[in-house]
Coordinates of C-alpha atoms in Angstrom, one line a residue:
M1 CA 0.0 0.0 0.0
T2 CA 1.3 3.4 -0.9
T3 CA 2.1 5.5 2.2
D4 CA 0.9 9.0 3.0
I5 CA 4.3 10.3 2.6
D6 CA 4.8 8.6 -0.8
I7 CA 1.5 10.1 -2.0
A8 CA 2.5 13.5 -0.7
R9 CA 5.9 13.3 -2.3
A10 CA 4.4 12.5 -5.7
A11 CA 2.1 15.5 -5.6
N12 CA 2.0 17.8 -8.6
K13 CA 2.3 21.0 -6.6
R14 CA 1.7 24.4 -8.2
P15 CA 3.8 27.5 -7.3
I16 CA 2.3 29.1 -4.2
Q17 CA 1.8 32.4 -6.0
E18 CA -0.6 30.6 -8.3
I19 CA -2.6 29.2 -5.4
G20 CA -2.7 32.7 -3.9
C21 CA -3.9 34.2 -7.3
R22 CA -6.9 31.8 -7.2
L23 CA -8.0 33.6 -4.0
G24 CA -7.2 37.0 -5.4
I25 CA -4.0 37.4 -3.4
P26 CA -1.4 39.4 -5.4
A27 CA 2.1 37.9 -5.4
E28 CA 3.5 41.0 -3.6
S29 CA 1.1 40.2 -0.7
L30 CA 2.7 36.8 -0.2
I31 CA 5.8 36.2 1.8
P32 CA 7.2 33.0 0.2
F33 CA 9.0 30.2 2.1
G34 CA 10.4 28.3 -0.9
H35 CA 8.1 27.7 -3.8
D36 CA 5.2 25.8 -2.1
K37 CA 4.3 27.8 1.1
A38 CA 3.9 31.4 2.0
K39 CA 2.6 33.8 4.6
I40 CA -0.2 36.2 3.8
S41 CA 0.9 39.8 4.6
A42 CA -0.9 41.7 7.4
G43 CA -1.5 44.6 5.0
F44 CA -3.4 42.5 2.6
I45 CA -5.5 41.0 5.4
R46 CA -6.4 44.6 6.6
S47 CA -7.6 45.4 3.0
L48 CA -10.2 42.7 3.2
S49 CA -12.2 44.2 6.0
E50 CA -15.2 45.4 3.9
R51 CA -15.8 42.1 2.1
T52 CA -18.7 39.8 2.9
D53 CA -17.9 36.7 4.9
G54 CA -18.4 33.2 3.4
K55 CA -20.1 30.3 5.2
L56 CA -18.1 28.7 8.1
I57 CA -18.2 24.9 8.4
L58 CA -16.8 23.0 11.4
V59 CA -15.5 19.4 11.1
T60 CA -15.5 17.6 14.4
A61 CA -15.6 13.9 15.4
I62 CA -16.7 11.2 17.9
N63 CA -14.2 10.5 20.7
P64 CA -10.9 9.3 19.3
T65 CA -9.9 5.6 19.5
P66 CA -6.8 3.6 18.4
A67 CA -8.9 2.6 15.3
G68 CA -8.7 6.1 13.9
E69 CA -11.4 8.6 12.9
G70 CA -9.7 10.8 10.2
K71 CA -11.0 14.3 11.1
T72 CA -8.2 16.2 9.4
T73 CA -8.3 13.9 6.4
T74 CA -12.1 14.6 6.2
T75 CA -11.5 18.3 6.6
V76 CA -9.1 18.4 3.7
G77 CA -11.2 16.0 1.6
L78 CA -14.3 18.1 2.1
G79 CA -12.5 21.2 1.1
D80 CA -11.4 19.5 -2.1
G81 CA -14.9 18.1 -2.6
L82 CA -16.5 21.5 -2.3
N83 CA -14.1 22.9 -4.9
R84 CA -14.9 19.9 -7.1
I85 CA -18.6 20.7 -7.2
G86 CA -17.8 24.2 -8.2
K87 CA -17.7 26.0 -4.9
R88 CA -15.0 28.5 -3.9
A89 CA -13.8 26.8 -0.7
V90 CA -10.8 27.3 1.6
I91 CA -9.5 24.9 4.2
C92 CA -8.3 26.1 7.7
I93 CA -6.5 23.7 9.9
R94 CA -3.9 23.8 12.7
E95 CA -0.2 23.3 12.5
P96 CA 1.1 20.0 13.9
S97 CA 3.2 19.8 17.1
L98 CA 6.5 18.0 17.1
G99 CA 5.5 16.2 20.4
P100 CA 2.7 14.1 18.9
C101 CA 4.5 13.8 15.6
F102 CA 7.4 12.0 17.3
G103 CA 5.2 10.4 19.9
V104 CA 2.1 8.4 19.1
K105 CA -0.3 10.5 17.1
G106 CA 1.9 11.2 14.1
G107 CA 1.5 14.2 11.9
A108 CA -1.7 16.3 11.2
A109 CA -1.7 17.1 7.5
G110 CA -4.4 14.6 6.5
G111 CA -3.9 11.3 4.8
G112 CA -4.1 9.2 1.6
H113 CA -5.4 11.4 -1.2
A114 CA -6.7 14.1 1.1
Q115 CA -3.6 15.9 2.3
V116 CA -2.1 19.3 2.5
V117 CA 1.4 19.6 1.2
P118 CA 4.4 19.9 1.6
M119 CA 3.5 17.2 4.2
E120 CA 7.0 16.8 5.7
E121 CA 7.6 20.4 6.2
I122 CA 4.2 21.1 7.6
N123 CA 4.7 18.3 10.2
L124 CA 8.2 19.5 11.1
H125 CA 9.5 23.0 11.3
F126 CA 7.2 24.5 8.6
T127 CA 7.5 28.4 8.7
G128 CA 8.9 28.5 12.2
D129 CA 5.7 29.7 14.0
F130 CA 6.1 27.2 16.9
H131 CA 9.7 28.2 17.4
A132 CA 8.7 31.8 17.6
I133 CA 6.0 31.0 20.2
T134 CA 8.5 28.9 22.2
S135 CA 11.0 31.8 22.1
A136 CA 8.5 34.5 23.1
H137 CA 7.3 32.3 26.0
N138 CA 10.8 31.5 27.3
L139 CA 11.9 35.2 26.9
L140 CA 9.2 36.0 29.4
S141 CA 10.4 33.2 31.7
A142 CA 14.0 34.6 31.5
L143 CA 12.8 38.1 32.2
I144 CA 10.9 36.9 35.3
D145 CA 14.0 35.2 36.8
N146 CA 16.2 38.1 35.8
H147 CA 13.8 40.6 37.5
V148 CA 14.1 38.6 40.7
Y149 CA 17.8 38.3 40.5
W150 CA 18.3 42.1 40.2
G151 CA 16.3 43.0 43.3
N152 CA 12.7 42.0 42.6
E153 CA 11.3 45.6 42.5
L154 CA 7.8 44.2 41.8
N155 CA 7.9 42.2 45.0
L156 CA 7.0 38.9 43.2
D157 CA 6.5 36.1 45.7
T158 CA 8.8 33.5 44.2
R159 CA 6.6 30.7 45.6
R160 CA 3.7 32.1 43.6
I161 CA 5.3 32.4 40.1
T162 CA 2.9 30.7 37.8
W163 CA 4.6 31.1 34.5
R164 CA 6.4 27.9 33.4
R165 CA 8.7 27.3 30.5
V166 CA 7.8 25.4 27.3
M167 CA 9.3 23.3 24.5
D168 CA 7.6 21.7 21.5
M169 CA 8.3 18.1 22.5
N170 CA 6.9 15.4 24.7
D171 CA 9.3 15.2 27.7
R172 CA 7.9 13.9 31.0
A173 CA 11.2 14.5 32.8
L174 CA 10.7 18.3 32.5
R175 CA 7.2 18.4 34.1
Q176 CA 8.6 19.5 37.5
V177 CA 12.2 20.8 37.8
V178 CA 14.3 23.1 40.1
T179 CA 16.0 26.0 38.4
A180 CA 18.9 28.3 39.2
L181 CA 21.0 25.8 41.0
G182 CA 24.8 26.3 41.2
G183 CA 25.4 29.3 43.4
A184 CA 24.4 33.0 43.8
S185 CA 25.5 34.0 40.3
N186 CA 22.8 31.8 38.8
G187 CA 19.9 33.4 40.7
F188 CA 17.5 32.1 43.3
P189 CA 16.6 28.4 43.2
R190 CA 12.9 27.7 42.8
E191 CA 10.6 24.9 41.8
A192 CA 9.4 25.3 38.2
G193 CA 8.5 23.1 35.2
F194 CA 7.8 22.8 31.5
D195 CA 4.7 22.6 29.4
I196 CA 4.5 21.6 25.8
T197 CA 4.4 24.7 23.4
V198 CA 0.9 23.9 22.2
A199 CA -0.3 24.3 25.9
S200 CA 1.4 27.8 26.2
E201 CA -0.9 30.7 26.8
I202 CA 1.0 32.5 24.1
M203 CA -0.1 29.8 21.6
A204 CA -3.7 30.5 22.6
I205 CA -3.1 34.3 22.4
L206 CA -1.7 34.0 18.9
C207 CA -4.7 32.0 17.9
L208 CA -7.2 34.4 19.3
A209 CA -5.6 37.7 18.5
T210 CA -7.1 39.8 15.7
D211 CA -4.0 41.9 14.8
L212 CA -0.6 43.0 16.1
E213 CA -2.1 45.6 18.4
D214 CA -4.5 43.1 20.0
L215 CA -1.6 40.6 20.2
E216 CA 0.6 43.0 22.2
R217 CA -2.3 43.9 24.5
R218 CA -3.0 40.3 25.2
L219 CA 0.6 39.5 25.8
G220 CA 0.8 42.4 28.4
A221 CA -2.3 41.0 30.2
I222 CA -0.6 37.6 30.9
I223 CA -0.4 37.0 34.7
I224 CA 3.1 35.6 35.5
G225 CA 2.7 35.3 39.3
Y226 CA 1.5 37.0 42.5
R227 CA 2.9 39.1 45.3
R228 CA 2.6 38.1 49.0
D229 CA -0.7 40.0 49.2
K230 CA -1.9 37.8 46.2
S231 CA -2.2 40.8 43.9
P232 CA -1.3 39.8 40.3
V233 CA 1.9 40.7 38.4
F234 CA 1.5 41.1 34.6
A235 CA 3.9 40.6 31.7
R236 CA 3.5 44.3 31.0
D237 CA 4.8 45.1 34.5
L238 CA 8.1 43.5 33.3
K239 CA 8.0 45.5 30.1
A240 CA 8.0 42.2 28.3
D241 CA 5.0 42.6 25.9
G242 CA 6.8 44.7 23.3
A243 CA 9.8 42.3 22.8
M244 CA 7.5 39.3 22.8
A245 CA 5.3 40.9 20.1
V246 CA 8.4 41.5 18.0
L247 CA 9.3 37.8 18.2
L248 CA 5.7 36.9 17.1
K249 CA 5.3 39.6 14.4
E250 CA 5.8 37.2 11.4
A251 CA 4.2 34.2 13.2
L252 CA 0.9 36.1 13.4
Q253 CA 0.6 36.0 9.6
P254 CA -1.3 32.9 8.4
N255 CA 0.4 30.3 6.3
L256 CA -0.9 29.5 2.8
V257 CA -0.3 26.0 1.3
Q258 CA -2.2 23.7 -1.0
T259 CA -3.9 20.3 -1.0
L260 CA -2.9 17.4 -3.3
E261 CA -5.6 18.8 -5.7
N262 CA -4.0 22.3 -5.6
N263 CA -6.8 23.8 -3.5
P264 CA -5.9 26.6 -1.0
A265 CA -5.4 25.8 2.7
L266 CA -4.4 28.0 5.5
V267 CA -2.4 26.2 8.2
H268 CA -1.9 28.4 11.2
G269 CA -1.6 28.0 15.0
G270 CA -2.0 24.8 17.0
P271 CA -3.4 24.8 20.5
F272 CA -4.1 21.3 21.9
A273 CA -7.8 20.5 22.3
N274 CA -7.5 18.5 25.6
I275 CA -5.5 21.1 27.4
A276 CA -6.2 24.3 25.4
H277 CA -8.9 25.4 23.0
G278 CA -8.0 23.2 20.0
C279 CA -8.7 25.5 17.0
N280 CA -6.7 27.2 14.3
S281 CA -6.1 30.9 14.5
V282 CA -8.9 33.5 14.4
I283 CA -6.9 35.6 12.0
A284 CA -6.6 32.7 9.5
T285 CA -10.3 31.8 9.8
K286 CA -11.4 35.4 9.3
T287 CA -9.1 35.8 6.3
A288 CA -10.4 32.6 4.7
L289 CA -14.0 33.8 5.2
K290 CA -13.2 37.0 3.2
L291 CA -11.5 34.9 0.4
G292 CA -13.9 32.0 0.0
D293 CA -17.6 31.3 -0.2
Y294 CA -17.1 28.3 2.1
V295 CA -14.5 27.8 4.8
V296 CA -13.9 24.3 6.2
T297 CA -12.1 24.2 9.6
E298 CA -11.7 21.6 12.3
A299 CA -11.5 21.5 16.1
G300 CA -9.3 19.0 17.8
F301 CA -10.3 15.6 19.2
G302 CA -14.0 14.7 19.8
A303 CA -16.9 17.1 19.8
D304 CA -17.1 17.1 23.6
L305 CA -13.7 19.0 23.6
G306 CA -13.0 20.6 20.2
A307 CA -16.5 21.5 19.1
E308 CA -17.5 22.8 22.5
K309 CA -14.4 25.0 22.8
F310 CA -14.8 26.1 19.1
F311 CA -18.3 27.3 19.9
D312 CA -17.9 28.6 23.4
I313 CA -14.4 30.2 23.2
K314 CA -13.4 30.8 19.6
C315 CA -16.8 31.7 18.1
R316 CA -17.9 33.7 21.2
K317 CA -14.7 35.7 21.4
A318 CA -14.2 36.3 17.6
G319 CA -17.8 36.9 16.7
L320 CA -18.0 34.0 14.3
T321 CA -21.3 32.3 13.3
P322 CA -20.9 28.7 12.1
A323 CA -23.3 27.6 9.4
A324 CA -23.0 23.8 9.6
V325 CA -21.1 21.0 11.4
V326 CA -19.7 17.7 10.0
L327 CA -19.4 14.9 12.6
V328 CA -16.8 12.3 11.5
A329 CA -17.1 8.7 12.6
T330 CA -15.7 5.3 11.4
V331 CA -17.3 1.9 11.6
R332 CA -14.1 0.7 13.2
A333 CA -14.1 3.3 16.0
L334 CA -17.8 2.7 16.7
K335 CA -17.0 -1.0 17.1
M336 CA -14.3 -0.2 19.6
N337 CA -16.9 1.9 21.5
G338 CA -19.1 -1.1 21.4
G339 CA -16.4 -3.2 23.2
I340 CA -14.5 -4.8 20.3
A341 CA -10.8 -5.2 20.6
K342 CA -8.6 -3.6 18.0
E343 CA -7.4 -6.9 16.6
D344 CA -11.0 -8.0 15.9
L345 CA -12.1 -4.9 14.1
A346 CA -11.8 -6.5 10.6
L347 CA -14.7 -8.9 11.4
E348 CA -18.2 -7.8 10.6
N349 CA -20.1 -7.1 13.8
V350 CA -23.3 -5.0 13.3
E351 CA -24.4 -5.4 16.9
A352 CA -21.1 -3.9 18.1
V353 CA -21.6 -1.0 15.7
K354 CA -25.1 -0.4 17.2
R355 CA -23.7 -0.6 20.8
G356 CA -20.9 1.8 20.0
A357 CA -23.1 4.2 18.0
V358 CA -24.3 5.6 21.4
N359 CA -21.1 7.7 21.3
L360 CA -22.1 9.1 17.9
A361 CA -25.7 9.7 19.1
R362 CA -24.5 11.6 22.2
H363 CA -22.3 13.9 20.1
L364 CA -25.1 14.6 17.7
E365 CA -27.4 15.4 20.5
N366 CA -24.8 17.7 22.0
L367 CA -24.2 19.6 18.8
G368 CA -27.9 20.3 18.6
K369 CA -27.6 22.3 21.8
F370 CA -25.6 24.9 19.9
G371 CA -28.2 25.4 17.2
V372 CA -26.0 24.5 14.2
P373 CA -27.3 21.8 11.8
A374 CA -25.1 18.7 11.5
V375 CA -24.3 15.9 9.1
V376 CA -22.4 12.7 9.7
A377 CA -19.4 11.7 7.6
I378 CA -18.7 8.0 7.7
N379 CA -15.0 7.9 6.9
H380 CA -14.8 4.7 4.9
F381 CA -12.4 1.8 5.5
T382 CA -12.1 -1.1 3.1
G383 CA -13.3 -3.7 5.6
D384 CA -16.6 -1.8 6.3
S385 CA -19.6 -3.9 5.4
D386 CA -22.9 -2.6 4.0
A387 CA -24.8 -3.8 7.0
E388 CA -22.4 -1.9 9.4
I389 CA -22.7 1.3 7.3
D390 CA -26.5 1.0 7.3
A391 CA -26.5 0.7 11.1
V392 CA -24.6 4.0 11.4
K393 CA -27.0 5.7 8.9
A394 CA -30.0 4.5 10.9
V395 CA -28.6 5.9 14.1
A396 CA -28.0 9.3 12.4
A397 CA -31.5 9.2 10.8
G398 CA -33.1 8.5 14.1
L399 CA -31.7 11.9 15.3
G400 CA -32.8 13.7 12.1
A401 CA -29.3 13.8 10.5
E402 CA -28.0 12.5 7.2
A403 CA -25.0 10.3 7.1
H404 CA -22.8 10.0 4.0
V405 CA -20.1 7.4 3.2
C406 CA -16.9 9.3 2.3
R407 CA -14.0 7.7 0.3
H408 CA -11.7 10.7 0.1
W409 CA -8.8 8.8 1.5
A410 CA -8.8 6.5 -1.4
K411 CA -10.3 8.7 -4.2
G412 CA -9.7 12.3 -3.2
S413 CA -12.5 14.8 -3.9
A414 CA -14.3 12.3 -6.1
G415 CA -15.0 10.2 -3.1
I416 CA -16.7 12.9 -1.0
T417 CA -19.0 14.8 -3.3
D418 CA -22.2 13.5 -1.7
L419 CA -21.1 15.0 1.7
A420 CA -20.0 18.2 -0.1
E421 CA -23.5 18.6 -1.6
A422 CA -25.1 17.9 1.8
V423 CA -22.9 20.5 3.5
V424 CA -23.9 23.1 1.0
R425 CA -27.6 22.4 1.6
L426 CA -27.1 22.8 5.3
A427 CA -24.8 25.8 5.2
D428 CA -27.1 27.6 2.8
G429 CA -30.0 27.1 5.2
K430 CA -30.5 28.9 8.5
A431 CA -28.5 28.2 11.6
D432 CA -29.5 29.4 15.0
F433 CA -26.1 29.4 16.7
R434 CA -25.9 30.0 20.4
P435 CA -23.2 29.3 23.0
L436 CA -23.9 26.8 25.8
Y437 CA -23.8 29.4 28.6
P438 CA -23.9 33.2 28.9
D439 CA -20.9 35.4 29.8
A440 CA -22.5 36.5 33.1
M441 CA -22.8 33.0 34.5
P442 CA -20.4 32.4 37.5
L443 CA -17.2 30.5 36.6
F444 CA -18.0 27.3 38.5
S445 CA -21.5 27.3 37.1
K446 CA -20.0 27.4 33.6
I447 CA -17.9 24.3 34.5
E448 CA -21.0 22.6 35.8
R449 CA -22.9 23.5 32.7
I450 CA -20.3 21.9 30.4
A451 CA -19.8 18.8 32.6
T452 CA -23.6 18.1 32.9
E453 CA -24.8 19.2 29.5
I454 CA -21.9 17.9 27.3
Y455 CA -20.2 15.2 29.4
R456 CA -23.5 14.1 31.1
A457 CA -21.8 14.1 34.5
G458 CA -23.9 13.5 37.6
E459 CA -21.8 15.9 39.7
V460 CA -18.8 18.3 39.6
T461 CA -16.5 18.4 42.6
A462 CA -13.6 20.7 43.5
E463 CA -11.7 21.5 46.7
K464 CA -12.6 24.7 48.5
A465 CA -9.3 26.3 47.4
V466 CA -10.3 25.8 43.8
R467 CA -13.8 27.3 44.3
D468 CA -12.3 30.2 46.3
Q469 CA -9.8 30.9 43.5
L470 CA -12.6 31.1 41.0
L471 CA -14.5 33.5 43.2
D472 CA -11.3 35.6 43.6
W473 CA -11.0 35.9 39.8
E474 CA -14.7 36.9 39.6
H475 CA -14.0 39.7 42.1
Q476 CA -11.0 40.8 40.0
G477 CA -13.2 41.2 36.9
Y478 CA -12.6 37.9 35.1
G479 CA -16.0 36.4 35.8
D480 CA -17.2 37.0 32.2
L481 CA -14.5 34.8 30.7
P482 CA -15.4 31.4 29.1
V483 CA -14.0 28.2 30.5
C484 CA -11.5 25.9 28.8
M485 CA -11.9 22.3 30.1
A486 CA -8.7 20.2 30.3
K487 CA -10.0 16.7 30.0
T488 CA -9.1 13.3 28.5
Q489 CA -10.0 13.2 24.8
Y490 CA -10.9 9.5 24.9
S491 CA -14.1 9.6 26.9
F492 CA -17.0 11.8 27.8
S493 CA -15.9 11.2 31.4
T494 CA -12.5 11.9 33.0
D495 CA -11.7 8.2 32.8
P496 CA -10.0 7.5 29.4
S497 CA -11.0 3.8 29.5
L498 CA -14.7 4.6 29.7
R499 CA -15.9 4.5 26.1
G500 CA -19.4 4.7 24.7
A501 CA -21.8 7.3 26.3
P502 CA -21.3 7.2 30.1
E503 CA -23.5 9.3 32.2
G504 CA -23.9 10.1 35.9
H505 CA -20.2 10.1 36.5
S506 CA -18.2 12.5 38.6
V507 CA -16.0 15.3 37.2
H508 CA -13.4 16.5 39.7
V509 CA -11.7 19.8 39.0
R510 CA -8.3 19.5 40.6
E511 CA -6.8 22.8 39.5
V512 CA -7.8 26.0 37.7
R513 CA -5.5 28.4 35.8
L514 CA -6.3 32.0 34.7
S515 CA -5.2 32.7 31.1
A516 CA -5.9 36.4 31.3
G517 CA -4.2 37.3 28.0
A518 CA -5.9 34.5 26.0
G519 CA -9.2 35.4 27.7
F520 CA -10.3 32.1 29.4
V521 CA -10.1 30.1 32.6
V522 CA -8.6 26.6 32.3
A523 CA -10.2 23.9 34.5
I524 CA -7.9 20.8 34.8
T525 CA -9.6 17.5 35.4
G526 CA -8.5 13.8 35.8
E527 CA -5.0 12.9 35.0
I528 CA -4.5 15.3 32.1
M529 CA -1.0 16.6 31.7
T530 CA 0.2 19.9 30.1
M531 CA 3.5 18.2 29.3
P532 CA 2.7 14.8 27.6
G533 CA 5.2 11.9 27.7
L534 CA 6.4 9.6 24.9
P535 CA 5.0 6.1 24.5
R536 CA 7.0 3.0 25.1
V537 CA 7.6 2.8 21.3
P538 CA 7.6 6.4 20.0
S539 CA 6.9 7.1 16.3
S540 CA 10.4 8.7 16.1
E541 CA 11.9 5.2 15.9
K542 CA 10.5 4.8 12.4
I543 CA 11.4 8.3 11.1
R544 CA 14.7 8.6 9.2
L545 CA 16.4 9.8 6.0
N546 CA 16.7 7.4 3.1
A547 CA 19.7 7.1 0.8
D548 CA 18.4 10.0 -1.3
G549 CA 18.1 12.3 1.8
A550 CA 14.3 12.2 1.8
V551 CA 12.3 11.8 4.9
E552 CA 10.7 8.4 5.6
G553 CA 8.4 7.2 8.4
L554 CA 6.3 10.3 8.8
F555 CA 2.5 9.7 8.8

């Protein structure tokens, strides 16, 4: 079988200026990185402000399983399919993180004949955006310790410094560390730690900022720690915001690439969906809406995380109104939700599909709470039987939704035209989008609303210190912020082994963090980590250069 990387390498790519020209972007408004990728200049983006927006389509999925769902592949395939049926469509997805790429998940550029290219570069260093975010984040870390070293004029309580360091790699050994050892010349020793770059508040800020001015304002609003009286100290107090904005100036400009079928795609930003808000940048999405009649974007992991945060954080803060939702599922994944082991997925088992389809049904019901019409995409695998597919369609139909078999992985846009036509019908109709909760609702009540309405929890628990912290933030003027839930992606519950559609379970909030610059409160549940670890056999073991110097093993 031809691998994803082989398919990508054989692509007949067009010069990036030609892709830009199709969208009406003049060559002088593109900042090329080689011949097949470019950044769109800030000046050109500003010139689009008076244009009418296209229709925004979200691609989300059931809870991920080891069987695979193919959300990014479907996003790319649907964009190609819309262009194939004569629509002017633009794809918007996130940039992959090196941590999962070398860990267990692999890359995030699609797969088969529904990919964005150049696949190797997108999955590795790309245009350097993640490196810029890492540098800006760690500049602030360095400035904090330097400030303390030179007298601590701001009276920071070194026990209450909340700003950690980051790197774009899975490295569990760095979760908790002690810094500044080695004597007085190295500063004051203190306990610290690392998060992965995609969990950085700066990543979230870059993805929610509307322009450079907004970016710098948000950077200045970052809370880096507290004084002994528990009053906050901001990045602007250290005069860090200007230099950080300088490091992020180019990174804020969206990246233009192309699909295997030479259709335009904006790949920009990459916050995780289980520990951040899981969507590509607002500036890329808004730019695409000015350039295309239909914009296909995705939100990370299952709809309980990615879609909820897309609606309640990104759309709320950016003023976006989605027109339709595509919910991706596979027969294989539904069989796993129905209790079938991975090694037995090749065997037909209609009853297991029906049992596992409760996960699909729960997500469809939840999406309905946001007032946006949904359609189901059955991402086809060669072993899927007609009876199993019919079972999935019946579940969707029982909830008033169409379900379409999609063969974009094998056939490209030709295999997804039915879904493309259905999406156009939905998007051209009338949506009644509404967030799950109002701004004015108390923070803990927002957490409870998400946990009970989306996760179907029976209770939400938290220690008194966590509840008191939320109340303190409300008194400080942060009560109107949305909540970003940090939860396992594998289950509606906080137990990753609990598949299907559990209900009545308990959600325990063990920690809360205020991302004042990004504009949300993070509620951390279960065993979720902001610095993942590598698996026993990481994907990096298969990645190498061949005799011709080309990359092998990426997927």
